[in-house]
Coordinates of C-alpha atoms and ligand atoms in Angstrom, one line a residue:
M1 CA 25.5 13.4 35.6
P2 CA 26.1 9.7 35.8
H3 CA 28.2 8.6 32.9
G4 CA 26.4 5.8 31.0
N5 CA 24.9 2.7 32.5
H6 CA 27.3 -0.1 33.3
D7 CA 26.2 -3.6 34.1
V8 CA 29.0 -5.0 36.3
L9 CA 31.6 -2.5 37.4
I10 CA 34.7 -4.0 38.9
I11 CA 37.0 -1.7 40.8
G12 CA 40.6 -3.1 40.9
G13 CA 42.6 -5.2 38.5
G14 CA 44.6 -7.5 40.7
V15 CA 44.0 -11.3 40.7
A16 CA 40.5 -11.1 42.2
G17 CA 39.3 -8.4 39.8
L18 CA 40.7 -10.0 36.7
V19 CA 39.4 -13.5 37.6
L20 CA 35.9 -12.2 38.2
A21 CA 36.0 -10.2 34.9
L22 CA 36.8 -13.4 33.0
E23 CA 34.3 -15.5 34.8
I24 CA 31.3 -13.2 34.3
A25 CA 32.0 -11.5 31.0
D26 CA 30.3 -14.1 28.8
Q27 CA 27.0 -13.5 30.7
R28 CA 27.2 -9.8 31.6
A29 CA 29.1 -6.8 30.2
V30 CA 32.0 -5.8 32.4
T31 CA 33.7 -2.5 33.0
L32 CA 37.0 -3.0 34.9
L33 CA 38.6 0.0 36.5
R34 CA 42.3 -0.8 36.5
P35 CA 44.5 2.3 37.0
A36 CA 48.1 1.7 35.8
S37 CA 49.2 1.7 39.5
D38 CA 47.4 -1.7 39.9
D39 CA 50.5 -3.2 38.2
L40 CA 52.3 -2.3 41.4
G41 CA 49.6 -3.8 43.7
S42 CA 50.0 -6.8 46.0
S43 CA 49.0 -9.5 43.5
R44 CA 51.9 -8.7 41.2
W45 CA 54.4 -9.0 44.1
A46 CA 53.1 -12.3 45.6
Q47 CA 56.1 -14.6 45.4
G48 CA 55.2 -17.8 47.2
G49 CA 52.2 -19.3 45.5
I50 CA 48.7 -20.6 45.9
A51 CA 47.8 -23.1 48.6
A52 CA 45.5 -26.0 47.5
V53 CA 45.2 -29.7 48.1
L54 CA 46.8 -31.1 44.9
S55 CA 49.1 -33.9 45.9
P56 CA 47.4 -37.3 46.4
S57 CA 49.2 -37.6 49.7
D58 CA 47.5 -34.4 51.0
N59 CA 43.9 -34.1 52.0
L60 CA 41.2 -31.4 52.4
E61 CA 40.8 -31.9 56.1
A62 CA 44.5 -31.3 56.7
H63 CA 44.3 -28.0 54.9
V64 CA 41.2 -27.0 56.8
Q65 CA 42.8 -27.8 60.2
D66 CA 46.1 -26.0 59.4
T67 CA 44.1 -22.9 58.4
L68 CA 42.0 -23.1 61.6
V69 CA 45.1 -23.4 63.7
A70 CA 46.8 -20.5 62.0
G71 CA 43.7 -18.4 62.4
D72 CA 44.0 -18.9 66.2
G73 CA 40.3 -19.7 66.9
L74 CA 38.7 -16.9 65.0
C75 CA 38.2 -18.4 61.5
D76 CA 34.7 -19.0 60.3
E77 CA 34.9 -22.8 59.8
A78 CA 32.3 -22.8 57.1
A79 CA 34.2 -20.2 55.1
V80 CA 37.4 -22.3 55.6
R81 CA 35.8 -25.5 54.4
F82 CA 34.2 -23.8 51.4
T83 CA 37.5 -22.2 50.3
V84 CA 39.6 -25.3 50.8
E85 CA 37.1 -27.5 48.9
Q86 CA 37.0 -25.1 45.9
G87 CA 40.8 -24.8 45.8
P88 CA 41.7 -27.8 43.5
E89 CA 39.1 -26.8 40.9
A90 CA 40.2 -23.2 41.0
I91 CA 43.8 -24.2 40.3
E92 CA 42.6 -26.4 37.4
W93 CA 40.9 -23.3 36.0
L94 CA 44.2 -21.4 36.1
L95 CA 46.1 -24.3 34.6
N96 CA 43.6 -24.3 31.7
L97 CA 44.2 -20.6 31.2
G98 CA 47.9 -21.4 30.7
V99 CA 49.6 -20.1 33.9
P100 CA 53.2 -21.4 33.7
F101 CA 53.5 -23.0 37.1
T102 CA 56.8 -24.7 37.9
R103 CA 56.7 -28.4 37.0
D104 CA 58.1 -31.2 39.1
T105 CA 60.2 -33.4 36.9
S106 CA 61.7 -35.4 39.7
P107 CA 61.3 -39.2 39.3
G108 CA 59.3 -39.7 42.5
A109 CA 56.8 -36.8 41.9
D110 CA 53.2 -37.6 42.6
Y111 CA 51.8 -34.4 41.0
P112 CA 53.0 -32.9 37.8
Y113 CA 53.7 -29.4 39.4
H114 CA 56.2 -28.6 42.1
L115 CA 54.6 -28.0 45.5
T116 CA 56.4 -26.1 48.1
R117 CA 55.8 -25.6 51.8
E118 CA 55.2 -22.5 53.9
G119 CA 54.5 -21.6 57.6
G120 CA 51.6 -23.3 59.2
H121 CA 51.2 -25.9 56.4
G122 CA 51.7 -29.5 57.5
A123 CA 52.2 -30.6 53.9
R124 CA 53.6 -29.5 50.6
R125 CA 50.6 -27.8 49.0
I126 CA 51.8 -24.5 47.5
I127 CA 51.7 -24.5 43.7
H128 CA 54.0 -21.7 42.4
A129 CA 55.8 -20.2 39.4
A130 CA 59.4 -20.3 40.8
D131 CA 59.4 -17.3 43.2
A132 CA 57.3 -14.9 41.1
T133 CA 53.9 -16.5 41.2
G134 CA 51.9 -13.3 41.3
R135 CA 53.7 -12.0 38.3
A136 CA 53.0 -15.2 36.3
V137 CA 49.3 -15.4 37.2
M138 CA 48.8 -11.7 36.5
A139 CA 50.4 -11.8 33.1
T140 CA 48.2 -14.8 32.0
L141 CA 45.0 -13.2 33.4
K142 CA 45.7 -9.8 31.8
A143 CA 46.3 -11.4 28.4
H144 CA 42.9 -13.1 28.6
V145 CA 41.1 -10.0 29.8
V146 CA 42.6 -7.7 27.1
A147 CA 41.5 -10.2 24.5
H148 CA 37.9 -10.5 25.8
P149 CA 35.4 -8.5 23.7
R150 CA 33.0 -7.9 26.6
I151 CA 35.4 -6.5 29.1
Q152 CA 36.0 -2.8 28.9
V153 CA 39.2 -1.9 30.7
R154 CA 39.4 1.7 31.9
D155 CA 42.9 2.5 32.9
D156 CA 42.2 6.3 32.9
L157 CA 39.9 6.3 36.0
T158 CA 40.4 5.9 39.7
A159 CA 37.3 5.3 41.9
V160 CA 37.2 7.8 44.9
G161 CA 33.8 6.9 46.2
L162 CA 30.7 4.9 45.6
L163 CA 27.2 6.0 44.5
Q164 CA 24.1 5.2 46.5
D165 CA 20.4 5.5 45.7
S166 CA 17.7 6.7 48.1
A167 CA 17.0 3.1 49.1
G168 CA 20.6 2.7 50.2
R169 CA 21.7 0.4 47.3
C170 CA 25.0 0.8 45.7
R171 CA 24.7 2.2 42.2
G172 CA 28.2 2.6 40.8
A173 CA 31.3 4.7 41.6
R174 CA 32.5 8.3 41.6
C175 CA 35.7 8.4 39.6
L176 CA 38.5 10.9 38.7
N177 CA 40.6 10.7 35.7
S178 CA 44.3 11.6 35.8
A179 CA 43.6 15.2 34.8
G180 CA 41.3 15.5 37.9
R181 CA 38.0 15.4 36.0
R182 CA 35.2 13.7 37.8
L183 CA 32.9 11.2 36.2
D184 CA 30.2 9.2 37.9
L185 CA 29.8 5.7 36.5
S186 CA 26.4 4.3 37.2
A187 CA 26.3 0.4 37.5
H188 CA 23.9 -2.3 38.3
D189 CA 26.4 -4.2 40.4
T190 CA 29.6 -2.9 41.8
V191 CA 32.5 -5.1 43.0
L192 CA 35.4 -3.8 45.1
A193 CA 38.6 -5.6 44.4
T194 CA 40.8 -2.8 45.6
G195 CA 43.3 -4.7 47.9
G196 CA 44.1 -4.3 51.6
A197 CA 45.4 -1.6 54.0
S198 CA 49.1 -2.3 54.5
G199 CA 49.7 1.2 53.1
L200 CA 48.6 2.5 56.5
Y201 CA 52.1 1.5 57.7
R202 CA 55.5 3.0 57.1
Y203 CA 57.3 -0.2 56.1
T204 CA 55.6 -2.6 53.8
T205 CA 56.5 -5.6 51.7
S206 CA 55.3 -4.1 48.4
P207 CA 56.2 -0.7 46.9
M208 CA 52.7 0.6 46.4
P209 CA 50.2 -1.2 48.7
A210 CA 46.6 0.0 49.0
S211 CA 45.7 2.0 52.1
G212 CA 42.2 0.6 52.6
E213 CA 40.5 3.0 50.2
G214 CA 38.0 0.4 49.1
M215 CA 37.2 -0.6 52.7
L216 CA 36.4 3.0 53.6
M217 CA 34.4 3.6 50.4
A218 CA 32.2 0.7 51.4
A219 CA 31.9 1.9 55.0
E220 CA 30.8 5.3 53.7
L221 CA 27.7 3.6 52.2
G222 CA 27.1 1.9 55.6
A223 CA 28.8 -1.4 55.0
T224 CA 30.2 -3.3 58.1
L225 CA 33.9 -3.7 58.4
M226 CA 35.2 -6.7 60.2
N227 CA 38.5 -7.8 62.0
L228 CA 40.4 -4.6 61.2
E229 CA 42.8 -5.2 64.2
F230 CA 44.3 -8.2 62.5
Q231 CA 47.0 -6.6 60.3
Q232 CA 49.6 -9.2 59.2
F233 CA 53.3 -8.4 59.3
H234 CA 55.3 -10.7 57.0
P235 CA 58.3 -11.9 59.0
T236 CA 60.9 -11.6 56.3
C237 CA 61.1 -8.4 54.2
L238 CA 64.6 -7.6 52.9
H239 CA 66.3 -5.2 55.4
D240 CA 67.5 -2.6 52.9
P241 CA 67.0 0.9 54.3
E242 CA 68.1 2.6 51.0
G243 CA 66.2 0.3 48.7
A244 CA 62.6 -0.3 47.7
P245 CA 60.6 -2.8 49.8
F246 CA 61.3 -6.4 48.7
L247 CA 59.8 -9.6 50.1
I248 CA 61.8 -12.7 50.9
S249 CA 59.3 -15.4 50.3
E250 CA 58.2 -17.7 53.1
A251 CA 59.0 -20.5 50.6
V252 CA 62.6 -19.8 51.6
R253 CA 61.8 -21.1 55.1
G254 CA 59.7 -23.8 53.5
E255 CA 62.8 -25.0 51.7
G256 CA 64.8 -25.1 55.0
G257 CA 65.9 -21.5 55.5
K258 CA 66.9 -20.8 59.1
L259 CA 66.4 -17.5 61.0
L260 CA 69.5 -16.3 62.9
N261 CA 70.0 -13.3 65.2
I262 CA 72.8 -10.8 64.6
H263 CA 75.1 -13.1 66.5
G264 CA 74.4 -15.9 64.1
E265 CA 72.3 -17.9 66.7
R266 CA 69.1 -19.7 65.7
F267 CA 66.2 -18.7 67.9
M268 CA 63.0 -20.1 66.6
P269 CA 63.3 -23.7 68.0
G270 CA 63.3 -22.3 71.5
I271 CA 60.0 -20.5 70.9
D272 CA 57.8 -22.9 68.9
S273 CA 58.2 -26.6 68.0
R274 CA 57.3 -25.7 64.4
A275 CA 60.4 -23.4 64.5
E276 CA 60.7 -21.3 61.3
L277 CA 57.5 -22.9 59.9
A278 CA 55.3 -21.7 62.7
P279 CA 52.4 -19.4 61.5
R280 CA 53.4 -15.9 60.6
D281 CA 52.1 -14.1 63.7
V282 CA 54.4 -16.3 65.9
V283 CA 57.5 -15.9 63.7
A284 CA 57.0 -12.1 63.2
R285 CA 56.6 -11.6 67.0
A286 CA 59.6 -13.8 67.7
I287 CA 61.8 -11.7 65.3
D288 CA 60.5 -8.5 66.8
S289 CA 61.4 -9.6 70.3
E290 CA 64.8 -11.0 69.2
M291 CA 65.6 -7.7 67.5
Q292 CA 64.8 -5.9 70.8
R293 CA 66.7 -8.3 72.9
T294 CA 69.9 -7.9 70.7
A295 CA 69.3 -4.2 70.1
S296 CA 69.4 -4.7 66.3
D297 CA 67.2 -3.5 63.5
H298 CA 67.2 -6.9 61.6
V299 CA 67.8 -10.6 61.9
F300 CA 69.2 -13.0 59.2
L301 CA 67.6 -15.7 57.0
D302 CA 70.1 -18.3 56.0
I303 CA 69.5 -20.4 52.9
R304 CA 73.1 -21.3 52.1
H305 CA 72.5 -25.0 52.8
L306 CA 70.5 -25.3 49.5
G307 CA 73.6 -24.6 47.4
E308 CA 73.9 -22.3 44.4
A309 CA 72.1 -24.4 41.7
A310 CA 68.9 -25.0 43.9
I311 CA 68.9 -21.3 45.0
R312 CA 69.0 -20.1 41.4
E313 CA 66.4 -22.6 40.3
H314 CA 63.8 -22.1 43.2
F315 CA 64.5 -18.4 44.0
P316 CA 65.7 -16.7 40.8
T317 CA 64.0 -13.4 41.5
I318 CA 65.2 -13.2 45.1
H319 CA 68.7 -14.2 44.1
R320 CA 68.9 -11.6 41.4
H321 CA 67.3 -8.8 43.5
C322 CA 69.7 -9.4 46.4
A323 CA 72.7 -9.6 44.1
E324 CA 71.7 -6.2 42.7
R325 CA 71.6 -4.9 46.2
G326 CA 75.0 -6.3 47.0
I327 CA 74.0 -9.4 48.9
D328 CA 75.2 -12.8 47.7
I329 CA 72.6 -15.2 49.2
V330 CA 74.5 -18.2 48.1
N331 CA 77.4 -17.3 50.4
A332 CA 75.8 -15.0 53.0
P333 CA 72.7 -14.9 55.1
I334 CA 70.0 -12.4 54.1
P335 CA 69.2 -9.5 56.4
V336 CA 65.5 -9.4 57.0
V337 CA 62.9 -7.5 59.1
P338 CA 59.1 -7.9 59.5
A339 CA 56.9 -5.5 57.5
A340 CA 53.2 -4.8 56.9
H341 CA 52.0 -7.3 54.4
Y342 CA 48.3 -8.2 54.5
S343 CA 45.0 -7.1 56.0
C344 CA 43.0 -10.0 57.4
G345 CA 40.1 -7.7 58.1
G346 CA 38.0 -5.8 55.6
V347 CA 34.4 -5.5 54.2
A348 CA 32.3 -8.2 55.8
T349 CA 31.1 -10.5 53.0
D350 CA 29.3 -13.7 52.6
R351 CA 30.4 -16.7 50.5
Y352 CA 29.5 -14.9 47.3
G353 CA 31.4 -11.7 48.1
A354 CA 28.1 -9.9 48.9
S355 CA 28.4 -7.1 51.5
D356 CA 25.5 -5.9 53.6
I357 CA 24.8 -3.1 51.1
E358 CA 22.6 -4.3 48.2
H359 CA 24.5 -4.5 44.8
L360 CA 27.9 -4.0 46.5
Y361 CA 30.3 -6.9 46.5
A362 CA 33.9 -7.2 47.7
I363 CA 36.5 -9.8 46.8
G364 CA 40.2 -10.4 47.6
E365 CA 42.1 -8.6 50.3
V366 CA 39.5 -5.8 50.6
A367 CA 37.0 -8.4 51.9
C368 CA 36.7 -10.2 55.1
T369 CA 35.2 -13.6 54.4
G370 CA 36.1 -15.2 57.7
L371 CA 38.7 -17.5 56.1
H372 CA 41.7 -16.0 57.8
G373 CA 40.5 -15.4 61.3
A374 CA 43.1 -13.8 63.5
N375 CA 46.0 -14.7 61.2
R376 CA 46.2 -15.6 57.5
M377 CA 48.1 -18.8 56.7
A378 CA 50.7 -18.4 53.9
S379 CA 49.4 -18.6 50.3
N380 CA 45.8 -18.8 51.3
S381 CA 45.4 -15.2 50.0
L382 CA 45.6 -15.9 46.3
L383 CA 43.5 -18.9 46.9
E384 CA 40.8 -16.7 48.5
C385 CA 41.0 -14.2 45.6
L386 CA 40.4 -17.0 43.1
V387 CA 37.7 -18.9 45.0
Y388 CA 35.6 -15.8 45.9
A389 CA 36.0 -14.2 42.5
R390 CA 34.6 -17.3 41.0
S391 CA 31.7 -17.6 43.6
C392 CA 30.9 -13.9 43.1
A393 CA 30.6 -14.6 39.4
V394 CA 28.0 -17.3 40.2
A395 CA 26.0 -14.8 42.3
L396 CA 26.2 -12.1 39.6
R397 CA 25.1 -14.6 36.9
D398 CA 22.0 -15.4 38.9
A399 CA 21.3 -11.9 40.1
S400 CA 18.2 -10.2 38.9
R401 CA 18.9 -7.3 36.6
A402 CA 15.9 -5.2 36.9
P403 CA 16.7 -1.8 35.4
H404 CA 17.5 1.1 37.7
T405 CA 14.4 2.9 38.9
D406 CA 16.1 5.4 41.0
A407 CA 18.6 8.2 40.2
V408 CA 22.1 7.9 41.6
N409 CA 23.8 10.8 43.4
R410 CA 23.7 13.7 40.9
S411 CA 26.9 15.4 40.1
T412 CA 28.3 17.7 37.5
V413 CA 31.5 17.0 35.8
I414 CA 34.0 19.2 37.6
E415 CA 37.8 19.5 38.0
A416 CA 39.3 18.2 41.2
T417 CA 41.5 20.8 43.1
P418 CA 45.2 20.1 43.2
P419 CA 46.6 18.4 46.3
P420 CA 47.5 20.7 49.3
V421 CA 51.2 21.0 50.0
Q422 CA 51.0 19.2 53.3
L423 CA 49.6 16.0 51.7
A424 CA 52.8 14.0 51.9
E425 CA 53.6 15.1 55.4
W426 CA 50.1 14.1 56.6
R427 CA 50.4 10.7 55.1
E428 CA 53.9 10.2 56.5
R429 CA 52.6 11.2 60.0
M430 CA 49.8 8.6 59.8
R431 CA 52.1 5.8 58.6
V432 CA 54.8 6.5 61.2
L433 CA 52.4 6.5 64.1
M434 CA 50.6 3.4 62.9
S435 CA 54.0 1.6 62.7
A436 CA 55.2 2.9 66.1
R437 CA 52.0 2.3 68.1
V438 CA 49.7 -0.2 66.2
A439 CA 52.1 -2.8 64.8
I440 CA 53.2 -6.2 66.0
V441 CA 52.9 -5.3 69.7
R442 CA 50.2 -2.8 70.8
H443 CA 50.0 -1.7 74.4
D444 CA 46.9 0.1 75.7
T445 CA 48.8 3.4 76.2
E446 CA 50.2 3.3 72.7
L447 CA 46.7 2.6 71.2
L448 CA 45.3 5.5 73.2
K449 CA 48.1 7.8 71.9
A450 CA 47.5 6.6 68.3
A451 CA 43.7 7.2 68.7
E452 CA 44.3 10.8 69.9
A453 CA 47.0 11.6 67.3
L454 CA 44.8 10.2 64.4
A455 CA 41.8 12.2 65.6
E456 CA 43.9 15.4 65.7
L457 CA 45.2 14.6 62.2
Q458 CA 41.7 14.2 60.9
Q459 CA 40.7 17.6 62.5
E460 CA 43.6 19.1 60.6
V461 CA 42.7 17.6 57.3
S462 CA 38.9 17.9 57.4
P463 CA 38.7 21.7 56.7
V464 CA 40.8 21.1 53.6
I465 CA 38.4 18.3 52.5
R466 CA 35.4 20.6 53.1
Q467 CA 36.9 23.5 51.2
H468 CA 37.7 21.3 48.1
G469 CA 34.6 20.8 46.0
Q470 CA 36.1 17.5 44.8
P471 CA 39.3 16.4 46.4
G472 CA 41.8 14.9 44.0
I473 CA 42.9 11.3 43.9
E474 CA 45.7 11.7 46.5
L475 CA 43.7 13.7 49.0
S476 CA 40.7 11.3 48.7
S477 CA 43.0 8.4 49.3
L478 CA 44.5 10.0 52.4
W479 CA 41.1 10.9 53.7
H480 CA 39.9 7.3 53.3
A481 CA 43.1 5.9 54.9
L482 CA 43.0 8.2 57.9
R483 CA 39.5 7.2 58.8
L484 CA 40.3 3.5 58.3
A485 CA 43.3 3.9 60.5
R486 CA 41.1 5.3 63.2
L487 CA 38.6 2.4 62.8
T488 CA 41.6 0.0 63.0
V489 CA 42.8 1.5 66.3
A490 CA 39.2 1.4 67.7
S491 CA 38.9 -2.3 66.8
A492 CA 42.3 -3.0 68.5
Q493 CA 41.3 -1.1 71.6
R494 CA 38.1 -3.0 71.9
R495 CA 39.7 -6.5 71.7
R496 CA 40.5 -7.2 75.3
E497 CA 42.7 -10.2 74.7
S498 CA 45.7 -11.2 72.6
R499 CA 44.9 -13.4 69.6
G500 CA 46.8 -14.1 66.4
L501 CA 48.1 -10.9 64.9
H502 CA 46.7 -8.8 67.7
Y503 CA 49.2 -8.9 70.6
N504 CA 48.6 -6.6 73.5
P505 CA 50.8 -7.2 76.6
D506 CA 48.2 -5.5 78.8
C507 CA 45.9 -8.4 78.0
P508 CA 48.3 -11.1 76.8
H509 CA 46.0 -14.1 76.8
H510 CA 43.1 -15.4 74.9
A511 CA 39.9 -14.3 76.6
D512 CA 38.2 -17.4 77.9
H513 CA 34.8 -16.7 76.2
H514 CA 34.1 -17.9 72.7
P515 CA 36.0 -15.5 70.4
R516 CA 34.0 -13.3 68.1
P517 CA 35.1 -11.3 65.0
S518 CA 35.0 -7.5 65.6
R519 CA 32.6 -5.4 63.6
V520 CA 32.7 -1.7 63.1
R521 CA 30.9 1.0 61.1
L522 CA 32.0 4.4 60.0
A523 CA 29.2 6.1 61.9
E524 CA 31.0 5.1 65.2
L525 CA 33.8 7.7 64.5
G526 CA 31.2 10.4 65.1
Ligands
SIN601 C1 55.4 -15.2 50.5 O1 55.9 -15.6 49.4 O2 55.9 -15.4 51.6 C2 54.1 -14.4 50.4 C3 53.0 -15.2 50.1 C4 51.8 -14.9 51.0 O3 51.7 -13.8 51.6 O4 51.0 -15.8 51.2

């Protein structure tokens, strides 16, 4: 049976989910599903900061133009303008909540907080909390959420699917608790804030990235997914084969860090006039090609020119982590390698986070608003989380709240079956083949092999799914990820050009027609 009636159900407790909860809770009762693993999600690991026009010497049009250039012709300009225009007010909102952003105490400062620079930005416009912005923002938001009397946080439940009524509207979520017991939460409005799909890949910049579960849950209800082929690889993840994934922030390049090949030679100026501060797709591709040219598995990022005091002040987290891993970044360049970082595609949404399924919204990395186009510009992601969580709150405040007239999917409370022994091996197979064939460079033949191998893997897993009355959390996650991987490959196969993050040497140029976002539905998998 559906378990209670919830008003607004938010699935996911990263920056987007927490901001929405705070913005709507005075008007509507909120249930926030925030499994403990959300503390390891992408928001927490965002180092660089939040892009917004804050300095009097910067301007909105410049931020718009930089975003459009980085997006390589595929951004929705209206979405870009909307996001950029909302940015300063959204930052003010965070400052009022008490986020401890780094102050600028230098005598010539024209804004009270320090603004750094990152790839693609023509100006200093990234507000940050040293090199641990995500951690600082999350800590502040969580403290406010926990103190709010109208936000019920459920850390005992993980959503594994969405509920739909006979008219096709979303009516809440199917959840499992950690003991594998299923509960259906019926809700008037459901918001996905479940993160992206970098977990489809073997090497990632955060230890526990989402694998597109939220995107696939929306697709199961019939929602359109957009631009899945644009998976971003961050140019500089620490090359540490024995250690946990660790990002080396783009702000290191913003503060003058230089990329060197294994022979100590700088290579970016020969590739792009913006050198190390070119957009991420350009830098990641250049590193990938330099690694192949020099037959090495990494390059170096050199920040030694800053000196010890500035390194410790601006990059305390990176300095400490590298020291713990035996790398003294004051005296030696940092070994780095590109790794899966951010999904530019996701659930197609409008300016209020509404999907094309009634009563289903998506915000943050799970959504595709059109802001990022073919390549997200650095630090526009937390900006998007903030802006669209706040606009979604506006839509939910105004939404009609007629009571449910229709029953949701019926279900009994049952125990999920334990995961099959092959689970880890299946996931590893999927991630390895996505990394080998659908990464920074994707040839037609590789995409075809990926499509075939993923279809075979799905055939292997599907009898196990059918035989389980209710697959457990891990198996559900794999099932979602696998089908999303197939949709990602299909989207990449259909794009007969190279653009932004999608580079296919078999069609290496922009197609000369007006570029369009790709759209895909789950039904297309057959
Ligand atoms: C970084 O600090 O480089 C990551 C920030 C982002 O992905 O925008």
